[in-house]
Short mmCIF file of C-alpha atoms in Angstrom, two decimals:
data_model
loop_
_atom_site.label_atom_id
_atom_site.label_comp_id
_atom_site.label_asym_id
_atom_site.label_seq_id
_atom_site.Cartn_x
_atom_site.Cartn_y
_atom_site.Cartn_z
CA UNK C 1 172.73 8.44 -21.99
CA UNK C 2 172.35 11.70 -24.44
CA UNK C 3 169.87 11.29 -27.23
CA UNK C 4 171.82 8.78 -30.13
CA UNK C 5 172.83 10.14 -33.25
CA UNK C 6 171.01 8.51 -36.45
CA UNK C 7 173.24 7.75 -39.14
CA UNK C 8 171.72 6.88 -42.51
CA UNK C 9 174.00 5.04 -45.22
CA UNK C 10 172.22 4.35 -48.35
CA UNK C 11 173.11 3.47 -52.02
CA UNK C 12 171.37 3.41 -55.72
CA UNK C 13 170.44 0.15 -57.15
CA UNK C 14 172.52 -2.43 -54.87
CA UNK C 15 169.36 -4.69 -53.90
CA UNK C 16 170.63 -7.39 -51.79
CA UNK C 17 173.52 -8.03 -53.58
CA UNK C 18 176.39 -7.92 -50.92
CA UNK C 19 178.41 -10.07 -48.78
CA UNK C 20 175.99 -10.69 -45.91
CA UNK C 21 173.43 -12.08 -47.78
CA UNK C 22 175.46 -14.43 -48.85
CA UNK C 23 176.18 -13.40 -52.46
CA UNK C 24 180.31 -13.23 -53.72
CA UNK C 25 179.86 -9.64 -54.10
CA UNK C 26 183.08 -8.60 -51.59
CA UNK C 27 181.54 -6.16 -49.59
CA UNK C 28 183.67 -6.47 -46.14
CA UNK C 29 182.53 -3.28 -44.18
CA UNK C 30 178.91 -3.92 -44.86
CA UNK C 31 180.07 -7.61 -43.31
CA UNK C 32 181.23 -6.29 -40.61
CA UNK C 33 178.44 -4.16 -39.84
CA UNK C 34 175.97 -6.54 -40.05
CA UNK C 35 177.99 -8.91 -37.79
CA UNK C 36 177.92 -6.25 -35.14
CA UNK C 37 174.37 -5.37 -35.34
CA UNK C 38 170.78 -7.00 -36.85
CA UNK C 39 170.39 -8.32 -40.54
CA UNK C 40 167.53 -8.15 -42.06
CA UNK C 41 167.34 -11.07 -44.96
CA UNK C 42 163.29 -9.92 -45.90
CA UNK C 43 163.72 -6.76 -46.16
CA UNK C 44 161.47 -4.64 -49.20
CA UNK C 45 161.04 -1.35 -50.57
CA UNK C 46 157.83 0.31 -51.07
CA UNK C 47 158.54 1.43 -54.73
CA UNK C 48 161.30 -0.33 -56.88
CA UNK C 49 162.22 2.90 -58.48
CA UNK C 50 164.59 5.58 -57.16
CA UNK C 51 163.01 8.90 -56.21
CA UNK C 52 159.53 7.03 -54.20
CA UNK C 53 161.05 4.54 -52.30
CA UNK C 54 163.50 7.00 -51.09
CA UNK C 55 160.45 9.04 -50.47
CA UNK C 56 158.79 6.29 -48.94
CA UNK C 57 161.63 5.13 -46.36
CA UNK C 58 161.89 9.40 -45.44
CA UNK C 59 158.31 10.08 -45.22
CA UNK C 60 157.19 6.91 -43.64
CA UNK C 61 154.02 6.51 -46.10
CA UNK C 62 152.76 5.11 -49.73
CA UNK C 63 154.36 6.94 -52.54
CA UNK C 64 150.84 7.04 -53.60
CA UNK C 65 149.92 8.93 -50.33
CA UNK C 66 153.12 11.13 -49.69
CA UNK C 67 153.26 12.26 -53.25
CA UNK C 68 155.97 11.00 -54.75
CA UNK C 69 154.91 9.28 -57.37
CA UNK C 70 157.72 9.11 -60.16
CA UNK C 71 161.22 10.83 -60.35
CA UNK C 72 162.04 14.06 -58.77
CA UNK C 73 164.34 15.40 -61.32
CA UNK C 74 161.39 14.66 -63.49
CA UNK C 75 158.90 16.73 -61.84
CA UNK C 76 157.39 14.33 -59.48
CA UNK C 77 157.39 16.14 -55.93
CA UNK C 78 156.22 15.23 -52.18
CA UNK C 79 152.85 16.59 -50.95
CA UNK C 80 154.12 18.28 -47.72
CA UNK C 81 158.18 18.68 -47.49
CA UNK C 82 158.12 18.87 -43.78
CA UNK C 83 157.26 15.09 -43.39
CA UNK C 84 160.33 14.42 -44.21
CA UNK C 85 162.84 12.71 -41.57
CA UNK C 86 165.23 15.30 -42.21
CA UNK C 87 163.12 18.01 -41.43
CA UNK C 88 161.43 16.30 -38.29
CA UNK C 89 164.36 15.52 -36.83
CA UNK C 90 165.73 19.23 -37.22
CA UNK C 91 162.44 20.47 -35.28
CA UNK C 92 162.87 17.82 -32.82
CA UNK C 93 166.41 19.08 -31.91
CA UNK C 94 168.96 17.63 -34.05
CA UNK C 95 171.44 18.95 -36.32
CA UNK C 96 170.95 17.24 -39.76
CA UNK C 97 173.36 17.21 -42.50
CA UNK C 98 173.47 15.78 -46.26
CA UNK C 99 176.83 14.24 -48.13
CA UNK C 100 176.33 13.32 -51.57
CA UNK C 101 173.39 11.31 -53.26
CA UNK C 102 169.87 12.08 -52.27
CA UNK C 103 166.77 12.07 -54.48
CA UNK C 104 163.38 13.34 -53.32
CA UNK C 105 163.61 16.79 -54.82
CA UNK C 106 165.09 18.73 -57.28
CA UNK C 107 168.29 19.65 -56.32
CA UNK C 108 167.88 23.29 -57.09
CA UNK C 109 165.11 22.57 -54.53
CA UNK C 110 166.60 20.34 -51.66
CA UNK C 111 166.45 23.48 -49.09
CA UNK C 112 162.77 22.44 -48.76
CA UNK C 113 164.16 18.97 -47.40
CA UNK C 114 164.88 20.60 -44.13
CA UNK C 115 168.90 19.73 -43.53
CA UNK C 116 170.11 21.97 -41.51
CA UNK C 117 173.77 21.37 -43.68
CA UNK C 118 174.55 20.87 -47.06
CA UNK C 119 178.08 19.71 -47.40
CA UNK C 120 179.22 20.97 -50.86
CA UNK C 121 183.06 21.61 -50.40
CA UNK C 122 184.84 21.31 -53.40
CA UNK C 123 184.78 18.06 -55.13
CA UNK C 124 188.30 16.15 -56.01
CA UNK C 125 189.76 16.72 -59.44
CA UNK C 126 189.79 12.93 -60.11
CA UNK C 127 187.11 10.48 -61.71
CA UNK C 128 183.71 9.22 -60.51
CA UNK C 129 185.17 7.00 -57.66
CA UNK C 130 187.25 9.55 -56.12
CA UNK C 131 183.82 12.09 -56.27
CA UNK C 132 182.26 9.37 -54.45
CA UNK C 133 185.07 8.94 -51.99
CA UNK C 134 184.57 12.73 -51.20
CA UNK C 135 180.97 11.73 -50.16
CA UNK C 136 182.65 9.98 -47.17
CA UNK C 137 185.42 12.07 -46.62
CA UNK C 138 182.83 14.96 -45.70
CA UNK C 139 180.10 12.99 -44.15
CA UNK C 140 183.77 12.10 -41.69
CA UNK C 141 184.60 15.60 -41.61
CA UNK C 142 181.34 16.22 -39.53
CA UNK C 143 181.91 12.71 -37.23
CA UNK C 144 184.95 14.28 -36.19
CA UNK C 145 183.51 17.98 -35.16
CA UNK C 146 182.43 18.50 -31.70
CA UNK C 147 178.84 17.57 -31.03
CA UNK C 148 176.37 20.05 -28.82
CA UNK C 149 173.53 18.11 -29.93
CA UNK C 150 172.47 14.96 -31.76
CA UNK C 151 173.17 14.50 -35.11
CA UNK C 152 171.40 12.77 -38.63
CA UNK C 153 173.91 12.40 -41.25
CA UNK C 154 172.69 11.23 -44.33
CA UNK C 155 175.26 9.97 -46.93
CA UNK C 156 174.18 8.42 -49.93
CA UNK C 157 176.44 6.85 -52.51
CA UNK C 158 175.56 6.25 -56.38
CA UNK C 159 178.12 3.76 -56.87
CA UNK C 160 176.35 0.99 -57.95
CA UNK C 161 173.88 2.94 -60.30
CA UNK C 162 174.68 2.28 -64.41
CA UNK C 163 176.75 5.47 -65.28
CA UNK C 164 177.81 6.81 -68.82
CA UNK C 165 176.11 7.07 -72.18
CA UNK C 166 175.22 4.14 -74.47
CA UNK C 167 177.25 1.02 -73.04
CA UNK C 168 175.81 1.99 -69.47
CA UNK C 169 178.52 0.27 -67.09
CA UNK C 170 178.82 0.52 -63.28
CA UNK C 171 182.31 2.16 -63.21
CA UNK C 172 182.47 4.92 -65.63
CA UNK C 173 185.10 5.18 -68.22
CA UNK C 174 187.06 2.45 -66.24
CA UNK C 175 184.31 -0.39 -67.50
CA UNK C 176 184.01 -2.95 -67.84
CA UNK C 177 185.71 -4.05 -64.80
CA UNK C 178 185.81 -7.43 -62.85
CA UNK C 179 186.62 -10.80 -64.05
CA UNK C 180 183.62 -12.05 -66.24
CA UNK C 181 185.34 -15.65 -65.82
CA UNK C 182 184.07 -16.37 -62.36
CA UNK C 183 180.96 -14.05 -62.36
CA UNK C 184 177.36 -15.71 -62.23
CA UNK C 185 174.72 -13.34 -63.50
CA UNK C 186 171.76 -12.78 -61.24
CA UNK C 187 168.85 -15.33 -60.98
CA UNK C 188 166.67 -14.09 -63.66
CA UNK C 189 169.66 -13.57 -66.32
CA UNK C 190 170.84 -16.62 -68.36
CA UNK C 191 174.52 -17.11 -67.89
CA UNK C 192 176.61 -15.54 -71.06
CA UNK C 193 179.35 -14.19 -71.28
CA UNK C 194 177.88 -10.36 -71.55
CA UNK C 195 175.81 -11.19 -68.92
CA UNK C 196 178.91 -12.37 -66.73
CA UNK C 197 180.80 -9.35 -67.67
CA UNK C 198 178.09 -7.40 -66.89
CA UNK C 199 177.84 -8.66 -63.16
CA UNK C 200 181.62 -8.82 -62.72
CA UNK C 201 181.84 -4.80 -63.29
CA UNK C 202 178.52 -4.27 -60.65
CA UNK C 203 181.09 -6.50 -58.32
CA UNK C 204 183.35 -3.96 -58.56
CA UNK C 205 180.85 -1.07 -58.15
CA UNK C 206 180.20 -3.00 -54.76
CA UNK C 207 183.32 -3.48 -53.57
CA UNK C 208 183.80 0.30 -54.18
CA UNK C 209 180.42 1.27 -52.11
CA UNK C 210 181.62 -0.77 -49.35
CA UNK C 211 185.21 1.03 -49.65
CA UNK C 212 183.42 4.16 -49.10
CA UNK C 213 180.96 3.10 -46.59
CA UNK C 214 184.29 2.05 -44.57
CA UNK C 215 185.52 5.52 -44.46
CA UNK C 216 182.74 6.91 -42.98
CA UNK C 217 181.99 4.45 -40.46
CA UNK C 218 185.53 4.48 -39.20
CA UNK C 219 185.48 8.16 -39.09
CA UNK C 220 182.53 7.10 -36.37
CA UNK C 221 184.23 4.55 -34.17
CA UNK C 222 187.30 7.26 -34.32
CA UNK C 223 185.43 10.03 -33.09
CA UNK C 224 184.04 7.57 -30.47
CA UNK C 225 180.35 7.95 -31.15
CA UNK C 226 179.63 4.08 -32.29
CA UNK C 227 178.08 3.19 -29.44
CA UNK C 228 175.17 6.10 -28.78
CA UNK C 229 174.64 5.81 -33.12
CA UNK C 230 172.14 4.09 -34.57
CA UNK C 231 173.62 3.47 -38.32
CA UNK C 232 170.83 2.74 -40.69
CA UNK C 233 172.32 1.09 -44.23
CA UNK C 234 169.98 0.64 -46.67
CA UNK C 235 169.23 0.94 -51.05
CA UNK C 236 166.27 2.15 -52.74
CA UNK C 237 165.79 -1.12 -54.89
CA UNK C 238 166.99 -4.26 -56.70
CA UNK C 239 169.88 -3.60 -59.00
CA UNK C 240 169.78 -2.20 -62.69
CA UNK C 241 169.41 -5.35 -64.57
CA UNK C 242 165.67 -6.77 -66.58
CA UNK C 243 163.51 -7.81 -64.36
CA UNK C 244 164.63 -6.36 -60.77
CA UNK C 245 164.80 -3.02 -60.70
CA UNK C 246 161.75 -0.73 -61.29
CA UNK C 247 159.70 -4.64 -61.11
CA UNK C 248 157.47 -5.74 -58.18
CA UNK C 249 159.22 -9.66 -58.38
CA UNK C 250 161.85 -9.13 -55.42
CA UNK C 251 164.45 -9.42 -57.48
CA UNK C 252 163.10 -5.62 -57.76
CA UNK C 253 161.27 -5.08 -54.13
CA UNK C 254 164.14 -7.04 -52.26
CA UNK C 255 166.81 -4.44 -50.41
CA UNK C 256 169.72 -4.96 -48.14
CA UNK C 257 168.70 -3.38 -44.48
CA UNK C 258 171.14 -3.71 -41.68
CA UNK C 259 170.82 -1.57 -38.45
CA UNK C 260 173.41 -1.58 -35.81
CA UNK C 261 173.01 0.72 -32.39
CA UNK C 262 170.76 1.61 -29.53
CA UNK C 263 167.13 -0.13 -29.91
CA UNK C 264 168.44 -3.28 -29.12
CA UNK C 265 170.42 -3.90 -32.76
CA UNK C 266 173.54 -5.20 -32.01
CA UNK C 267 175.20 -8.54 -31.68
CA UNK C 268 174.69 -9.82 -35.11
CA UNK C 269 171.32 -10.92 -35.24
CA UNK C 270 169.64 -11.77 -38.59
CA UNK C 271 166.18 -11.16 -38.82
CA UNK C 272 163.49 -13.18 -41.38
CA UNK C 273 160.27 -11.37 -40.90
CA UNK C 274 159.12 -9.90 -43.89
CA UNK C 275 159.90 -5.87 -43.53
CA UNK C 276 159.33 -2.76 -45.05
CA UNK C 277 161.62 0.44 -45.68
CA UNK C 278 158.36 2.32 -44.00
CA UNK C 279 159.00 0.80 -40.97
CA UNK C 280 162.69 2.77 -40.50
CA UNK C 281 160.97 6.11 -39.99
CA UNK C 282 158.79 4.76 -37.02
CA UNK C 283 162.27 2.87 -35.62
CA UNK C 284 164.07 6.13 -35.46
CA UNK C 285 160.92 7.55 -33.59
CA UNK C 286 161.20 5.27 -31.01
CA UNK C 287 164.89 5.00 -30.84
CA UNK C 288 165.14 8.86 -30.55
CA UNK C 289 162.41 9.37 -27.81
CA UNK C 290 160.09 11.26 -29.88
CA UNK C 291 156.38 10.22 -30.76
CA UNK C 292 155.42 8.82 -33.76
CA UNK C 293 153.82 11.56 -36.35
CA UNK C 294 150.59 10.14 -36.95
CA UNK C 295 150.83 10.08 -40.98
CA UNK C 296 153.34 7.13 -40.57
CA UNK C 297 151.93 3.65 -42.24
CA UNK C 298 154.99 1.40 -40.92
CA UNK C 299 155.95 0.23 -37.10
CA UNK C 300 159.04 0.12 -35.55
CA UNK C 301 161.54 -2.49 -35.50
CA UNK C 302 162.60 -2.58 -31.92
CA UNK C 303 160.52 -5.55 -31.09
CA UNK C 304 162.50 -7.51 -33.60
CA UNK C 305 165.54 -6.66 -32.66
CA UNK C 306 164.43 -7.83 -29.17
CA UNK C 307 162.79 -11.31 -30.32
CA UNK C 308 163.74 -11.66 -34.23
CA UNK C 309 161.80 -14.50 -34.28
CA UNK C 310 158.49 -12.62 -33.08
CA UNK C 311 155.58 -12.62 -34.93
CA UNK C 312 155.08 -10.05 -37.28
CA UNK C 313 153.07 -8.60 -40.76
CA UNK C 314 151.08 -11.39 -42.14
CA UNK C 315 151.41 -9.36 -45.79
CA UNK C 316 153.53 -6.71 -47.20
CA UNK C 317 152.83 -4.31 -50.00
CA UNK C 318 154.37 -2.92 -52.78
CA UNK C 319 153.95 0.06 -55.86
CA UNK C 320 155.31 1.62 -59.26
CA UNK C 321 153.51 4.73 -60.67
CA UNK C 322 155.61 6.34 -62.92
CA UNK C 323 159.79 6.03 -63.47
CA UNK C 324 161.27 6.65 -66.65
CA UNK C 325 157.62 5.68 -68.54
CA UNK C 326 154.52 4.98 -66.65
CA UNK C 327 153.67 1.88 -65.43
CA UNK C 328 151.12 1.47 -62.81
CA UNK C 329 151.78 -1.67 -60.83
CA UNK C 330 150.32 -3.51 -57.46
CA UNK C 331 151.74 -6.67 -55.66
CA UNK C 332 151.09 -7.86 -52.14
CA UNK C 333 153.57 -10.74 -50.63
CA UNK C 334 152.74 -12.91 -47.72
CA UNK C 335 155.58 -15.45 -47.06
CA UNK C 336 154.05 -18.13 -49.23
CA UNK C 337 152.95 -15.96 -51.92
CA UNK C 338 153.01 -13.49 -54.15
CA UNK C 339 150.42 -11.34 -56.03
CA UNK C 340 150.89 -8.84 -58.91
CA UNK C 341 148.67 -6.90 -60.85
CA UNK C 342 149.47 -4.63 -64.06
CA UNK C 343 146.69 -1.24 -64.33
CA UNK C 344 147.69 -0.09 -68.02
CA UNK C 345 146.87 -2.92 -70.43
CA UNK C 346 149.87 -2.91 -71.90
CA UNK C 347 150.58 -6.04 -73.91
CA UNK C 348 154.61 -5.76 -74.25
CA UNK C 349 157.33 -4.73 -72.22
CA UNK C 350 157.90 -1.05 -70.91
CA UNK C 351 161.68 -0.52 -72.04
CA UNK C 352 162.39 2.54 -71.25
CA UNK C 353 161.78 1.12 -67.41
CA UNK C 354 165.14 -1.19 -67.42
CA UNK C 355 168.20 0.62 -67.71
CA UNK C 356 170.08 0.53 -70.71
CA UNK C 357 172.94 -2.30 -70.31
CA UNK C 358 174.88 -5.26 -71.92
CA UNK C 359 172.49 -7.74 -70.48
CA UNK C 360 169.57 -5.63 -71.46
CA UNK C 361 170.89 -6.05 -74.96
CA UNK C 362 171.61 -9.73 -74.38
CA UNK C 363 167.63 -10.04 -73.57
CA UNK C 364 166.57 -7.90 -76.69
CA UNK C 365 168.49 -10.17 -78.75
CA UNK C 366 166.55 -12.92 -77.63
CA UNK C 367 163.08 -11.04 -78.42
CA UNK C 368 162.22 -9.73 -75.15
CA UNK C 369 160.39 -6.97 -76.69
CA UNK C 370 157.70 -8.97 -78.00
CA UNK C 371 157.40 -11.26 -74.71
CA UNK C 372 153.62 -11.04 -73.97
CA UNK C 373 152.80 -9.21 -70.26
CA UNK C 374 150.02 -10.63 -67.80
CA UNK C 375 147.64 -8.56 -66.18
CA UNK C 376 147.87 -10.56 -63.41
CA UNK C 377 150.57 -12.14 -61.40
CA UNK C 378 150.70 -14.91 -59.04
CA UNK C 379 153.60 -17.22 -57.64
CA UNK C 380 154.30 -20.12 -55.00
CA UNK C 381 157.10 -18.77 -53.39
CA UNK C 382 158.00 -21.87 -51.81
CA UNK C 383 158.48 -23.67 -55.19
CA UNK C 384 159.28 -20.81 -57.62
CA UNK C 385 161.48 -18.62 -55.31
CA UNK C 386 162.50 -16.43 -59.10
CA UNK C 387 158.88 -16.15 -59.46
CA UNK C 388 158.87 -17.78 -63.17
CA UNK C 389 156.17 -19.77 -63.42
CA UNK C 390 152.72 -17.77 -63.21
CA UNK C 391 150.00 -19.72 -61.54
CA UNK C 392 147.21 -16.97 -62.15
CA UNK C 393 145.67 -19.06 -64.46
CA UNK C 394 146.16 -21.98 -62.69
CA UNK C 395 142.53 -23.60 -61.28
CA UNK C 396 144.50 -25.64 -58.04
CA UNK C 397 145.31 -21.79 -57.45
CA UNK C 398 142.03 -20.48 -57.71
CA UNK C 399 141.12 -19.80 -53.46
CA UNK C 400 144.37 -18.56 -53.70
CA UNK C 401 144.41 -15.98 -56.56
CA UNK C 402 140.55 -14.77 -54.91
CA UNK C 403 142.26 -14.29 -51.29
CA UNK C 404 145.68 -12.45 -52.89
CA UNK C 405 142.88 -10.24 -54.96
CA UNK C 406 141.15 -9.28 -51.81
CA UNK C 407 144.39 -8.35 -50.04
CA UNK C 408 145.50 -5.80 -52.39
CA UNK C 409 141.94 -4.44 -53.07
CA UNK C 410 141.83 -3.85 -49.02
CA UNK C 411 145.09 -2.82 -48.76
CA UNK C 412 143.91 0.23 -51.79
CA UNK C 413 141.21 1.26 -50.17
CA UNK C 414 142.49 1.51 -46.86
CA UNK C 415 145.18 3.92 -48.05
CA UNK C 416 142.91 5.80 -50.75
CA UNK C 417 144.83 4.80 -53.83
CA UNK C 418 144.19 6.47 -56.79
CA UNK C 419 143.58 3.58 -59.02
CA UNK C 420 140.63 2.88 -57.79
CA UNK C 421 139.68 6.28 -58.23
CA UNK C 422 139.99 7.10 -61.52
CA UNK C 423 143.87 6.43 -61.98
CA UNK C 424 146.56 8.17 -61.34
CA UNK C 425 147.26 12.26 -61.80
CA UNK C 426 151.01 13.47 -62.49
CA UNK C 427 152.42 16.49 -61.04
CA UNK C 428 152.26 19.19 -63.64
CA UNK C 429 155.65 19.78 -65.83
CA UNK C 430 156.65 15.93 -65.29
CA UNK C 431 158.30 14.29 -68.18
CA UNK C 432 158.43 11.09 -68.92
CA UNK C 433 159.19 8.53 -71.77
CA UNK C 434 156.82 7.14 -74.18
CA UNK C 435 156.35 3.76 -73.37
CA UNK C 436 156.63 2.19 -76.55
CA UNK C 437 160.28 3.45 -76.44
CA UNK C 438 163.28 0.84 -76.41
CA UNK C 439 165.71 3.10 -73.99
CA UNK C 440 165.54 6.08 -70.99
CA UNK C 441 167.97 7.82 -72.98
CA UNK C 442 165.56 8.86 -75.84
CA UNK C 443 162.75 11.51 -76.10
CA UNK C 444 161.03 12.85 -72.89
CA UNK C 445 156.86 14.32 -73.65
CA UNK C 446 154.73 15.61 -70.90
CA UNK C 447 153.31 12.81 -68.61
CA UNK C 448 150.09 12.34 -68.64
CA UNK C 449 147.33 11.04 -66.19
CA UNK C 450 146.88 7.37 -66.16
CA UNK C 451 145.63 4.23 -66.37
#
């Protein structure tokens, strides 16, 4: 059997929020997929925020270790570009190519991501969707070429990402789309009828990713390279709404991850051991034939695919730095619990850090902005599965809160985090928003180092 082709499929902002998880988000590709090869229901970023856990999954390490630290098209940068998968893989004999979305450089800068192919043909005349759709319709272009040596196609679709100025929809100048009447909001959103409307258009959005996820996987089976492909389909975080994305609940840290291919992942197996996106990096490793790189901080997945109910990571770790404001954040998960802890004293909400939206509005009206913030964090996941009810305070808690403490302080100073060392140090020329700020979309100054 010739080496297997890796083929990576990921999206902005989609979470878990698709069909196989059980969700009535219509998503029937991404059904089918994970019918035909392994689930993964505990699946978590590193970094609920775009550029580092994209960095994270492609590097194989800590944003706080690889560099990455807040958003690439706001300055923040990887330490060494030739850690990333892309760039191994090309110096390990493979041909790698990149359709559409990707987000761990500047773009005027993605050369030093080391694809061997960028493919920029001309875009379609037509709207968002059909820009989107030409994501696919290239990354199929290259299925159907001739092969003379393995290939990693990486197409990434921002479907499911907020789009447009003020009203910040999921489907352009189209929203809002979707029937608000049968829509429930997410978990941590009360039910109203923005908030329903709201949901019903990132339905649509999902329905759209999975259209376009469908064109490129059967431009695979076409071209008859299904079976010797490992397909990889992932999403940096937890969708745009309060309190998932760019938070460390896991309504934030939670991520669809289905793999389907050689390694053993086929045959619809669903998988409940708690994993990480660092672990893909060490899968494809193994899966390829080559040998680990020794920076890598996650382990491969094979085993599970083997024996998903084999014993695994007794804890799980997770980060923010900097996004659209800074926000220095810690949590560490174990299946029965789950730890946060805040680093910049802050008292109130960091707005700027949810995406502008209708049910961020909803929330504001309510007073969000002067909901008090905890410095520390700690839930019962087996009774407070939204993670509502903080038990930091809690004395019954207390051996507990001490054990969860000395986790993450381990955890830091095995991997040299820079909060405990004086805080953390921005790459120079990166921008962010004051905190204080109630949107993104307002002023940017110079970031600064911090806490």
């Amino acid at each position: 059997m010739p080496r297997p082709n890796i083929l990576y499929l990921h999206s902005h902002d989609t979470g878990r929020y698709i069909q196989p998880y059980g969700y009535a988000v219509r998503t029937p590709r991404l059904q089918r997929l994970a019918e035909e090869g392994v689930l993964f229901r505990q699946a978590f970023c590193a970094n609920p925020t775009c550029s580092p856990s994209r960095a994270a999954l492609l590097t194989g390490m800590w944003p706080h270790n690889n560099g990455m630290i807040g958003l690439a098209h706001r300055g923040a940068r990887l330490n060494d570009y030739t850690q990333h998968l892309a760039c191994v893989l090309s110096h390990n004999g493979y041909h790698s190519a990149l359709s559409g979305v990707h987000h761990e450089i500047d773009n005027r800068e993605r050369h030093l991501l080391g694809y061997d192919e960028f493919l920029d043909e001309p875009v379609s005349g037509g709207n968002y969707l059909e820009h989107q759709r030409d994501f696919a319709r290239r990354a199929a272009r290259v299925l159907a070429r001739r092969h003379d040596k393995p290939f990693f196609l990486s197409c990434g679709f921002g479907l499911t990402h907020r789009t447009g100025a003020g009203t910040q929809w999921f489907n352009d100048a189209e929203s809002p789309l979707g029937d608000p009447r049968y829509a429930r909001p997410p978990a941590p959103l009360p039910d109203t009828p923005e908030t329903r409307r709201d949901f019903a258009d990132f339905c649509v959005a999902a329905e759209r990713l999975d259209g376009c996820i469908g064109i490129v996987l059967d431009a695979l089976d076409a071209a008859g390279l299904a079976d010797n492909t490992l397909v990889i389909c992932t999403t940096d975080h937890g969708i745009a709404f309060p309190f998932m994305k760019c938070n460390l609940l896991d309504h934030g840290i939670g991520v669809m991850l289905i793999l389907r291919g050689p390694g053993g992942f086929r045959g619809g197996g669903v998988v409940d051991a708690m994993v990480s996106h660092l672990d893909v990096f060490p899968t494809v490793a193994e899966v390829a034939g080559l040998p680990a790189p020794a920076w890598l901080q996650g382990r491969s997945l094979t085993p599970l695919a083997r024996d998903p109910g084999a014993a695994w990571r007794e804890e799980l770790f997770a980060e923010v730095n900097y996004h659209a404001a800074v926000e220095p954040m810690r949590a560490v998960r174990t299946t029965r619990h789950k730890y946060i802890r805040r680093y910049d004293g802050r008292l109130a909400p960091v707005l700027p850090n949810c995406d502008d939206s209708p049910s961020k509005n909803e929330l504001l009206r309510a007073g969000w902005a002067g909901r008090p913030l905890a410095a520390e964090m700690l839930f019962d996941l087996a009774f407070d599965p939204n993670e509502a009810c903080n038990l930091a305070q809690d004395p019954a808690y207390g051996s507990v809160l001490e054990d969860m403490r000395a986790r993450l302080n381990r955890w830091m100073q095995d991997t040299r985090d820079p909060l405990l060392a004086g805080g953390l140090v921005p790459w120079p020329q990166m921008t962010v928003n004051p905190p204080d700020d109630p949107s993104p979309q307002g002023r940017m100054v110079p970031a600064e180092p911090s806490p």
